[in-house]
């Protein structure tokens, strides 16, 4: 599974179109999905800079999103379950994905 596959899986779980996740949309439900994906990539071992490249954001934006995602995971069980599913999906982190991440 490539990084784009994880974004697609996340978009399905959060019930939002993948293109909207990458867009400059700041509505709550879009940010929720985006922050969940930041956290999933980060917990899977990507650096903040790598998450930024994958998600087309600056690493400082990713840092803010990770802080928000951490808070959401502590307060919202459904959000935590979705992030946990994304983190634990069977994914081959082989050579092709590393090329996209780096």
mmCIF file of C-alpha atoms in Angstrom:
data_model
loop_
_atom_site.group_PDB
_atom_site.id
_atom_site.type_symbol
_atom_site.label_atom_id
_atom_site.label_comp_id
_atom_site.label_asym_id
_atom_site.label_seq_id
_atom_site.Cartn_x
_atom_site.Cartn_y
_atom_site.Cartn_z
ATOM 1 C CA UNK A 1 0.000 0.000 0.000
ATOM 2 C CA UNK A 2 1.388 3.383 -0.957
ATOM 3 C CA UNK A 3 0.885 6.629 0.919
ATOM 4 C CA UNK A 4 -1.891 7.576 -1.491
ATOM 5 C CA UNK A 5 -3.674 4.317 -0.579
ATOM 6 C CA UNK A 6 -3.570 5.277 3.094
ATOM 7 C CA UNK A 7 -5.030 8.701 2.263
ATOM 8 C CA UNK A 8 -7.758 6.968 0.249
ATOM 9 C CA UNK A 9 -8.517 4.587 3.142
ATOM 10 C CA UNK A 10 -8.602 7.533 5.553
ATOM 11 C CA UNK A 11 -10.902 9.496 3.287
ATOM 12 C CA UNK A 12 -13.310 6.562 3.194
ATOM 13 C CA UNK A 13 -13.230 6.167 6.984
ATOM 14 C CA UNK A 14 -13.759 9.882 7.571
ATOM 15 C CA UNK A 15 -16.351 9.980 4.736
ATOM 16 C CA UNK A 16 -14.686 12.756 2.768
ATOM 17 C CA UNK A 17 -13.315 12.924 -0.784
ATOM 18 C CA UNK A 18 -9.501 12.590 -0.947
ATOM 19 C CA UNK A 19 -9.162 15.790 -3.012
ATOM 20 C CA UNK A 20 -10.833 17.759 -0.210
ATOM 21 C CA UNK A 21 -8.223 16.509 2.281
ATOM 22 C CA UNK A 22 -5.480 18.119 0.183
ATOM 23 C CA UNK A 23 -7.456 21.332 -0.492
ATOM 24 C CA UNK A 24 -7.219 24.595 1.468
ATOM 25 C CA UNK A 25 -10.445 23.860 3.288
ATOM 26 C CA UNK A 26 -10.524 24.573 7.027
ATOM 27 C CA UNK A 27 -13.971 23.359 7.962
ATOM 28 C CA UNK A 28 -14.050 21.221 11.091
ATOM 29 C CA UNK A 29 -14.828 17.898 9.425
ATOM 30 C CA UNK A 30 -12.049 18.372 6.853
ATOM 31 C CA UNK A 31 -9.498 19.340 9.508
ATOM 32 C CA UNK A 32 -10.566 16.342 11.587
ATOM 33 C CA UNK A 33 -9.813 13.989 8.684
ATOM 34 C CA UNK A 34 -6.564 15.751 7.847
ATOM 35 C CA UNK A 35 -5.366 15.683 11.478
ATOM 36 C CA UNK A 36 -6.273 12.004 11.724
ATOM 37 C CA UNK A 37 -4.151 11.249 8.679
ATOM 38 C CA UNK A 38 -1.249 13.310 10.032
ATOM 39 C CA UNK A 39 -1.362 11.223 13.204
ATOM 40 C CA UNK A 40 -1.670 7.929 11.326
ATOM 41 C CA UNK A 41 1.370 8.652 9.156
ATOM 42 C CA UNK A 42 3.334 9.913 12.161
ATOM 43 C CA UNK A 43 2.506 6.872 14.302
ATOM 44 C CA UNK A 44 3.512 4.650 11.396
ATOM 45 C CA UNK A 45 7.005 6.139 11.544
ATOM 46 C CA UNK A 46 7.004 9.097 9.159
ATOM 47 C CA UNK A 47 8.768 12.229 10.376
ATOM 48 C CA UNK A 48 6.844 15.486 10.657
ATOM 49 C CA UNK A 49 8.609 16.744 7.540
ATOM 50 C CA UNK A 50 7.691 13.559 5.659
ATOM 51 C CA UNK A 51 4.061 13.862 6.773
ATOM 52 C CA UNK A 52 4.094 17.430 5.475
ATOM 53 C CA UNK A 53 5.363 16.311 2.092
ATOM 54 C CA UNK A 54 2.800 13.527 1.864
ATOM 55 C CA UNK A 55 -0.071 15.788 2.886
ATOM 56 C CA UNK A 56 1.208 18.839 0.943
ATOM 57 C CA UNK A 57 1.620 20.940 4.076
ATOM 58 C CA UNK A 58 4.446 22.713 5.894
ATOM 59 C CA UNK A 59 5.930 20.718 8.768
ATOM 60 C CA UNK A 60 4.868 23.408 11.260
ATOM 61 C CA UNK A 61 1.273 22.931 10.105
ATOM 62 C CA UNK A 62 1.731 19.207 10.711
ATOM 63 C CA UNK A 63 3.042 19.880 14.235
ATOM 64 C CA UNK A 64 -0.081 21.908 15.023
ATOM 65 C CA UNK A 65 -2.276 19.191 13.519
ATOM 66 C CA UNK A 66 -0.569 16.475 15.547
ATOM 67 C CA UNK A 67 -1.196 18.412 18.749
ATOM 68 C CA UNK A 68 -4.858 18.773 17.812
ATOM 69 C CA UNK A 69 -5.114 15.108 16.805
ATOM 70 C CA UNK A 70 -3.593 14.026 20.117
ATOM 71 C CA UNK A 71 -6.220 16.041 21.997
ATOM 72 C CA UNK A 72 -9.006 14.601 19.828
ATOM 73 C CA UNK A 73 -7.792 11.047 20.400
ATOM 74 C CA UNK A 74 -8.023 11.584 24.158
ATOM 75 C CA UNK A 75 -11.557 13.014 24.002
ATOM 76 C CA UNK A 76 -13.208 11.255 21.059
ATOM 77 C CA UNK A 77 -13.220 7.453 20.974
ATOM 78 C CA UNK A 78 -14.553 7.267 17.416
ATOM 79 C CA UNK A 79 -11.702 9.475 16.158
ATOM 80 C CA UNK A 80 -9.167 7.335 18.043
ATOM 81 C CA UNK A 81 -10.627 4.136 16.565
ATOM 82 C CA UNK A 82 -10.303 5.482 13.020
ATOM 83 C CA UNK A 83 -6.703 6.593 13.583
ATOM 84 C CA UNK A 84 -5.867 3.231 15.185
ATOM 85 C CA UNK A 85 -7.359 1.399 12.182
ATOM 86 C CA UNK A 86 -5.246 3.485 9.812
ATOM 87 C CA UNK A 87 -2.115 2.889 11.864
ATOM 88 C CA UNK A 88 -2.706 -0.864 12.034
ATOM 89 C CA UNK A 89 -3.722 -1.448 8.424
ATOM 90 C CA UNK A 90 -1.667 -4.127 6.730
ATOM 91 C CA UNK A 91 0.744 -2.015 4.765
ATOM 92 C CA UNK A 92 3.941 -2.890 3.016
ATOM 93 C CA UNK A 93 6.338 -0.087 3.871
ATOM 94 C CA UNK A 94 8.687 -1.265 1.186
ATOM 95 C CA UNK A 95 10.961 0.567 -1.199
ATOM 96 C CA UNK A 96 8.235 2.172 -3.342
ATOM 97 C CA UNK A 97 6.551 3.877 -0.375
ATOM 98 C CA UNK A 98 9.861 5.121 1.030
ATOM 99 C CA UNK A 99 10.580 6.768 -2.322
ATOM 100 C CA UNK A 100 7.286 8.653 -2.093
ATOM 101 C CA UNK A 101 7.765 9.609 1.554
ATOM 102 C CA UNK A 102 11.333 10.893 1.269
#
